[in-house]
Each structure stands twice: as structure tokens, then as C-alpha cells.
XYZ file of N, CA and C in Angstrom:
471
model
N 107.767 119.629 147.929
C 106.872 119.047 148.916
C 107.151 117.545 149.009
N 107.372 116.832 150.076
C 107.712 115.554 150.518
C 106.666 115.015 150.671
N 105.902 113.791 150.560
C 104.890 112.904 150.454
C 105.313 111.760 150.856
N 104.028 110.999 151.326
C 104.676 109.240 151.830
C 103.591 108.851 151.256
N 103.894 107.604 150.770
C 102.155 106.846 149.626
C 103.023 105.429 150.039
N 102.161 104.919 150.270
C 101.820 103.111 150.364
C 102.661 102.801 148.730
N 103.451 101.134 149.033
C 103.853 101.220 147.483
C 102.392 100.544 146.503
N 102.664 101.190 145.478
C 101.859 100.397 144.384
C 102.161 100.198 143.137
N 101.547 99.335 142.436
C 102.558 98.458 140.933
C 103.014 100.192 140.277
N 102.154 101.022 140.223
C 102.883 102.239 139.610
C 103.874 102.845 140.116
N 104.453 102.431 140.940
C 105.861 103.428 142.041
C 107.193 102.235 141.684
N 106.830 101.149 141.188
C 107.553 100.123 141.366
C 108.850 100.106 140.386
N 108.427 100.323 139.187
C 109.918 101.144 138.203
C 110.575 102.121 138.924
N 110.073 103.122 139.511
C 110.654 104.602 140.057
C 111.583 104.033 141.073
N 110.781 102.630 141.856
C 111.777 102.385 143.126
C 112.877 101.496 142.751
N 112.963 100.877 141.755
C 113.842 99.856 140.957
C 115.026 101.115 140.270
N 114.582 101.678 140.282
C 115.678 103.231 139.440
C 116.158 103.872 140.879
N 115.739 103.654 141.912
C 116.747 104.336 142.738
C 117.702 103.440 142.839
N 118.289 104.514 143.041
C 120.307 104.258 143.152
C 120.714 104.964 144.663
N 121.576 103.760 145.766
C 122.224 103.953 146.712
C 123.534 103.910 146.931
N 124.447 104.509 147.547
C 125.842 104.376 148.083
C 125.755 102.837 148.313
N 127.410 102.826 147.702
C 127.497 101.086 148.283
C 127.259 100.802 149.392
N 127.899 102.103 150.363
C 128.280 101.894 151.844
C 126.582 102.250 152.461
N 125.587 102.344 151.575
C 124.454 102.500 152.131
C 123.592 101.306 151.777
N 124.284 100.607 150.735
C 123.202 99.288 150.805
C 122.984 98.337 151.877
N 124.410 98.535 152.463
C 124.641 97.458 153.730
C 123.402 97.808 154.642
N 123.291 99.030 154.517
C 122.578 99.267 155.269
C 121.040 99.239 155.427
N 120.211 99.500 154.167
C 118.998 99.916 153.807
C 118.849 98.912 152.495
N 119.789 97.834 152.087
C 119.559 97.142 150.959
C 119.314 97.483 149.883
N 119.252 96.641 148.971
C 118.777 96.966 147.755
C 117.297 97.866 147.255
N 117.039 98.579 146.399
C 115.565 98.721 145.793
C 115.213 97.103 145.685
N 115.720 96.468 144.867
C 114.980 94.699 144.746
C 114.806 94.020 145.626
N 115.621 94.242 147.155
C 115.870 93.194 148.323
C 114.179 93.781 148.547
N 114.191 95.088 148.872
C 113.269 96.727 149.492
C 111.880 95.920 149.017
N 111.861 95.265 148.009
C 110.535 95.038 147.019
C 110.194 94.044 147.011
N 111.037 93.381 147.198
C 110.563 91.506 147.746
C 110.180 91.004 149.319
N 110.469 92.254 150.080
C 109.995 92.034 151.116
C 108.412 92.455 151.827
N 107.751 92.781 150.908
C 106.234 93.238 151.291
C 105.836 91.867 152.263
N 104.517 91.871 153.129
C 103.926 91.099 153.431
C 102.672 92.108 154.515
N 102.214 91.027 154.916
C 100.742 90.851 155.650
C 101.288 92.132 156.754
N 102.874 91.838 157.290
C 102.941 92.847 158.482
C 104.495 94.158 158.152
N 104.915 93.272 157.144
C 105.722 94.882 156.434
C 105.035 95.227 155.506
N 104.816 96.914 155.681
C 103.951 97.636 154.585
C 105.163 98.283 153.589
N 105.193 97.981 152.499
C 105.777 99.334 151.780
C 105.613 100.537 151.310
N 106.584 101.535 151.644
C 106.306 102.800 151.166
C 107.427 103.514 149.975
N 106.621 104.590 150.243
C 107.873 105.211 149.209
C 107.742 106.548 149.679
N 108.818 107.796 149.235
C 108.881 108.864 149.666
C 109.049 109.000 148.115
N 108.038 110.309 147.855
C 107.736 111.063 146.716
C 108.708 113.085 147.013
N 108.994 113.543 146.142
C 109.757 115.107 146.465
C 108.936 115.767 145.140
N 108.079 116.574 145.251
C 107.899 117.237 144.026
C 106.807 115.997 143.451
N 106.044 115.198 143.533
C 105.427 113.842 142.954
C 106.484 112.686 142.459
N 107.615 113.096 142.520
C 108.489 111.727 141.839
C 109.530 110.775 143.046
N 109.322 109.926 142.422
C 109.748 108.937 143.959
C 111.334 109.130 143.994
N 111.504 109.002 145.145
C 112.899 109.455 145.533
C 113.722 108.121 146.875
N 112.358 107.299 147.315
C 112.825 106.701 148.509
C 111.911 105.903 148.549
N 112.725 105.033 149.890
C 111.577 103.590 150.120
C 111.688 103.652 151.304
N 110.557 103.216 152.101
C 110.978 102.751 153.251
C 109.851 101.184 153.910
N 110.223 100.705 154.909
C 108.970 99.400 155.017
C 109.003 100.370 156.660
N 107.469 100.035 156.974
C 106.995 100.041 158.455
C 106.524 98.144 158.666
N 107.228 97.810 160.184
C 107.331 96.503 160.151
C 105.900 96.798 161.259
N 104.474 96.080 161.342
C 104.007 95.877 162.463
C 104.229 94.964 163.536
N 104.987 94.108 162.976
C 105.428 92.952 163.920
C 106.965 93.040 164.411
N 107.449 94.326 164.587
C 108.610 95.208 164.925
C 109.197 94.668 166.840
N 107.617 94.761 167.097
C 107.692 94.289 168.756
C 108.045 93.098 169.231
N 107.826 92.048 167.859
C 107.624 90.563 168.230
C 108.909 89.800 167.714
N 110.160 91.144 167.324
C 111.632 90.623 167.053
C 112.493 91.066 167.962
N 111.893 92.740 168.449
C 113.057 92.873 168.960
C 112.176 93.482 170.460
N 113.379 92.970 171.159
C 112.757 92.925 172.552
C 112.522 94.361 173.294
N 113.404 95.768 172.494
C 113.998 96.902 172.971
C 112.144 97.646 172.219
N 111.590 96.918 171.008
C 110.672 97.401 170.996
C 109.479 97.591 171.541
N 108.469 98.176 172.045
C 107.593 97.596 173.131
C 106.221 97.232 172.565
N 105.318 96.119 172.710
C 104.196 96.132 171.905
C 103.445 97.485 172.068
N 102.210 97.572 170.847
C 102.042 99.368 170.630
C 102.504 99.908 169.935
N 103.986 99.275 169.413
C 104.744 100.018 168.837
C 105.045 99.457 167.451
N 105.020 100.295 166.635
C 105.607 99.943 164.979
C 107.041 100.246 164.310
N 107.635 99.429 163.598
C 109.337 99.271 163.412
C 109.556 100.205 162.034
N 110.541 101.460 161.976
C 111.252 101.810 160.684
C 112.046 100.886 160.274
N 112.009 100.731 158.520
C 113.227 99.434 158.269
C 113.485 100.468 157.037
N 114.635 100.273 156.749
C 115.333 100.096 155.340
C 114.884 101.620 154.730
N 115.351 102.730 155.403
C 114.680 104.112 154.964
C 116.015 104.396 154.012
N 115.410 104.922 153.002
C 116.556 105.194 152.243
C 115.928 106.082 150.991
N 117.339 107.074 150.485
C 116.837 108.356 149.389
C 117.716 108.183 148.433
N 117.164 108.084 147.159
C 118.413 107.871 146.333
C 119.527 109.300 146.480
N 120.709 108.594 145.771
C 121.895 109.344 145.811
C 121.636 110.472 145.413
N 121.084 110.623 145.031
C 121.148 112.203 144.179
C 120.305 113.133 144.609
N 119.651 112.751 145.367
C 118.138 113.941 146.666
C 118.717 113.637 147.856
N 120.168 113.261 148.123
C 120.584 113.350 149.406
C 121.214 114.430 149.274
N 121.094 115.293 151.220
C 122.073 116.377 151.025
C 120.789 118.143 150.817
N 119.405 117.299 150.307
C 118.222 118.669 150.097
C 117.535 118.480 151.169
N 117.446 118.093 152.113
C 116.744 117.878 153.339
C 115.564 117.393 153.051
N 115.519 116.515 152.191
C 114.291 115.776 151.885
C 114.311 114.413 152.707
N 115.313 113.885 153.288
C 115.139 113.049 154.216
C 114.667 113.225 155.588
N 115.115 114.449 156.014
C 114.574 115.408 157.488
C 112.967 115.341 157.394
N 112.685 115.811 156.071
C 111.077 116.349 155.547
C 110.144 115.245 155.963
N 111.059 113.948 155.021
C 110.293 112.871 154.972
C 110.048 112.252 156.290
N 111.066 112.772 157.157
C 111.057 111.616 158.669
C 110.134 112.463 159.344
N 109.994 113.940 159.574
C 108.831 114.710 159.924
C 107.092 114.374 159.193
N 107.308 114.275 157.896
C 106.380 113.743 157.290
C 105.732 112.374 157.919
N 106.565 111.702 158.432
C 106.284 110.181 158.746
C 105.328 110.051 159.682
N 105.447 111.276 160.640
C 104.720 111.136 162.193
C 103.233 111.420 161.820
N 102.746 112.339 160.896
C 101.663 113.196 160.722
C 101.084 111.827 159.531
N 101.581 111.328 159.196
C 101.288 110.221 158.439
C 100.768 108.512 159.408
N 101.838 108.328 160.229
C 101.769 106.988 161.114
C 100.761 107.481 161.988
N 100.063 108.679 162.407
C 99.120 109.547 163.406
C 97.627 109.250 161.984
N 97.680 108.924 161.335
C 96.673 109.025 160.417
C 96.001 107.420 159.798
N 97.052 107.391 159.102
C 97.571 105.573 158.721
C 97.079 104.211 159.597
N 98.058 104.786 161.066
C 98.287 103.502 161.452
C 97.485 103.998 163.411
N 96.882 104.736 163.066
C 96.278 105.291 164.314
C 96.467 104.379 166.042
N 96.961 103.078 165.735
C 96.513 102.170 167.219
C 97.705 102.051 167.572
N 99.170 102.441 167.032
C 100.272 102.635 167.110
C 100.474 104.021 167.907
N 101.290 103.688 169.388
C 102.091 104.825 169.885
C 103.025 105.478 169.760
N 104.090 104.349 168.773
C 105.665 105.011 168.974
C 105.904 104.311 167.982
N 107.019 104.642 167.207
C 107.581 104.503 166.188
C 109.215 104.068 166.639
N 109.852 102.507 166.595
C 110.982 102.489 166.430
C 112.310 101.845 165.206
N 113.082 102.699 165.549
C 114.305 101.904 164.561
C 115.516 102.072 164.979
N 116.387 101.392 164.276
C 118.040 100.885 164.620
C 118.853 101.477 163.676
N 119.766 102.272 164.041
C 120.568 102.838 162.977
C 122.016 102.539 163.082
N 122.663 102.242 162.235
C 124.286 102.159 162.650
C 124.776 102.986 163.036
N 125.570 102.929 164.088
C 126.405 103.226 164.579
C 127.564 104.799 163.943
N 127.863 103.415 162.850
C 128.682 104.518 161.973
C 127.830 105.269 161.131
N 126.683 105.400 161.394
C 126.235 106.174 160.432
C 125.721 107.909 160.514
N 126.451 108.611 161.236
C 126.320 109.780 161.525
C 125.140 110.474 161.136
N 125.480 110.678 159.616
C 124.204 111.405 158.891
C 123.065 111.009 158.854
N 122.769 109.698 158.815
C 121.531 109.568 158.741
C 120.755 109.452 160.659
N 121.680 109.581 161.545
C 121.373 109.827 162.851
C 120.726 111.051 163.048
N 121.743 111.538 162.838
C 121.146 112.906 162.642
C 120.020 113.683 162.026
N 119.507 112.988 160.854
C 118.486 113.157 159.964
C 117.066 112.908 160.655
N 117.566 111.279 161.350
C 116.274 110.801 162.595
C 115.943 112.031 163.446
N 117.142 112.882 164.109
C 116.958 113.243 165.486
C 116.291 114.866 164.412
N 116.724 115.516 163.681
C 116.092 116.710 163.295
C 114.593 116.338 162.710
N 114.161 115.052 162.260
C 113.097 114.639 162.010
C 111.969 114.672 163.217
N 112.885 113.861 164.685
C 111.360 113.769 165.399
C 111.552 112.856 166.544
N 112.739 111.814 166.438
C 113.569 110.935 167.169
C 114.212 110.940 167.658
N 114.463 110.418 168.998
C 115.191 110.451 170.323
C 115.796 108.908 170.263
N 117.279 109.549 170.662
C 118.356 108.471 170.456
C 117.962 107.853 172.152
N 117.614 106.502 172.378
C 117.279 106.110 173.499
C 118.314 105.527 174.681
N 119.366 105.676 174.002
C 120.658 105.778 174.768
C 120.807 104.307 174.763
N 120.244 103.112 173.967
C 120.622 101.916 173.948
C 121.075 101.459 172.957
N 121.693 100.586 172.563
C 122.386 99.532 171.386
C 122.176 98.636 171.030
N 121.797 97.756 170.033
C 121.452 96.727 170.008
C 122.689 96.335 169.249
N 123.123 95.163 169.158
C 124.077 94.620 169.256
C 123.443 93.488 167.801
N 122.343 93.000 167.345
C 122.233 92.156 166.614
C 122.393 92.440 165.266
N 122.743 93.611 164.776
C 122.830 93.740 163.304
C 123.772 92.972 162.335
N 123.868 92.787 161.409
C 124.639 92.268 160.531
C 126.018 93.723 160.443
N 125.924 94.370 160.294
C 126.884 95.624 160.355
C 127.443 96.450 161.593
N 127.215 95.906 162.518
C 127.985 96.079 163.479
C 126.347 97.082 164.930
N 127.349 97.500 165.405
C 126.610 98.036 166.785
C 125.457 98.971 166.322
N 124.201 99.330 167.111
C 123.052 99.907 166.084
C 122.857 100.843 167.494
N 122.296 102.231 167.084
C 121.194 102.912 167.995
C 120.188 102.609 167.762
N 119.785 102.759 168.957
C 118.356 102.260 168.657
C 117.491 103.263 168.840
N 116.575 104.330 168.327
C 115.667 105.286 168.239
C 114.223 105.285 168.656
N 113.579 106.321 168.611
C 112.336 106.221 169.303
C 111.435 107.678 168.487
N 110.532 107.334 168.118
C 109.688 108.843 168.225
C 108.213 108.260 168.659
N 107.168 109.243 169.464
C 106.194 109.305 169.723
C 105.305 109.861 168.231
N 104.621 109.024 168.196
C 103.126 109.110 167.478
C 102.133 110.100 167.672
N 101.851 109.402 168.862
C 100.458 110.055 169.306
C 101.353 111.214 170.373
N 101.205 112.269 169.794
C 101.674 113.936 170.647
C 100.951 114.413 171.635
């Protein structure tokens, strides 16, 4: 069973012990980068499999007020990521399905849910779109790693 919980000082070893592909840090950063970035308008989370943490992810509320492709209403995926070793069980699919029935609960004044994925990153595209997300047929161009899709899922159903 896949779970999403707000982070708290008790999840914070579990998320310091995940371990990512090199070629995935570029992408989703560090657990330490993941943990220093809390504030007033990124929330942290974590993805739990079975009760034990497996993933992090931040929801940005101020998602609308960086990027222009986002529309206010709307709340930002950042930095979703599963450690190496629960990739591959469809616990990332779970978790991105999990997310909607969660951000519909959570964050109720929110319509849509967006994020940017690389380009080169096939699998985890794919993971978005069996989750719940529609590739919006645009690019954003500002990433540090090259060309990004940019994604979309509806909230409120």
C-alpha cells in the first residue's frame, strides 16, 4: 500500500537513507538538497510502500508565481523521486495516483497540479502519464538539464 504523509523530524533519517541514480540526481537532487528546501510555500513529503519511506517529493504553492506555463489555482510537483531499489514495483505509478486523492483532500483550493520533466527522461514520463497526467504538448526550455515537458493533472474531477 502506497501512502503520502507531510515530512516530519521522524521520516527524516528514512529520507537521508534514500539512495538515487546518479543520472537521477540531476534531476530530483539530493535527499539533503530535498530537505533543506522546506519553507512557508514548499511543503515536504514523502512516499511511504508498506509504512517505510521510499520517496520524497516537495509540492511548490508558489509554482504559478515562477513559471509562467503554470496558471494561478494551480500547485507545482518538484523533485519526485523513489529510491533505487522500489523502482521498477510500480510504486511510483501508485504514488502519482495516490497524489490526486491526496492534493483533493490536503490542498482543497488547488485545481491542477503541475510539473516539468526531462525530456530524456522516458520512464519517469511515463510513470506521470499512467499516474493521472497529461503531457501538455509544451516545453519549457529553463531547466538546468536541458529541454523539460511540461505536465498537467486535474485535481478537482
Amino acid at each position: 500500500m502506497v501512502e503520502i504523509e507531510k515530512l516530519v523530524d521522524s521520516h527524516v533519517e528514512a529520507v537521508k537513507n534514500i539512495r538515487l541514480a546518479d543520472e537521477q540526481v540531476k534531476f530530483a537532487g539530493t535527499p539533503e538538497e530535498f530537505l533543506r528546501d522546506g519553507s512557508d510555500v514548499v511543503h515536504l513529503h514523502v512516499i511511504k510502500s508498506n509504512g517505510t519511506v521510499v520517496g520524497f517529493f516537495k509540492l511548490d504553492l508558489a509554482y504559478s508565481s515562477s513559471y509562467s506555463f503554470c496558471p494561478e489555482g494551480s500547485i507545482g510537483l518538484r523533485a519526485f523521486a523513489l529510491d533505487i531499489n522500489q523502482q521498477g514495483k510500480g510504486i511510483g505509478t501508485e504514488a502519482v495516483k495516490t497524489l490526486f486523492s491526496y492534493l483533493k483532500t490536503n490542498y482543497p483550493i488547488y485545481d491542477s497540479v503541475y510539473l516539468t520533466v526531462n525530456c530524456r527522461n522516458p520512464k519517469a514520463i511515463a510513470c506521470y502519464q499512467k499516474g493521472g497526467f497529461e503531457d501538455t504538448q509544451d516545453t519549457y526550455l529553463g531547466g538546468d538539464v536541458g529541454p523539460q515537458s511540461i505536465m498537467r493533472g486535474k485535481i478537482a474531477v
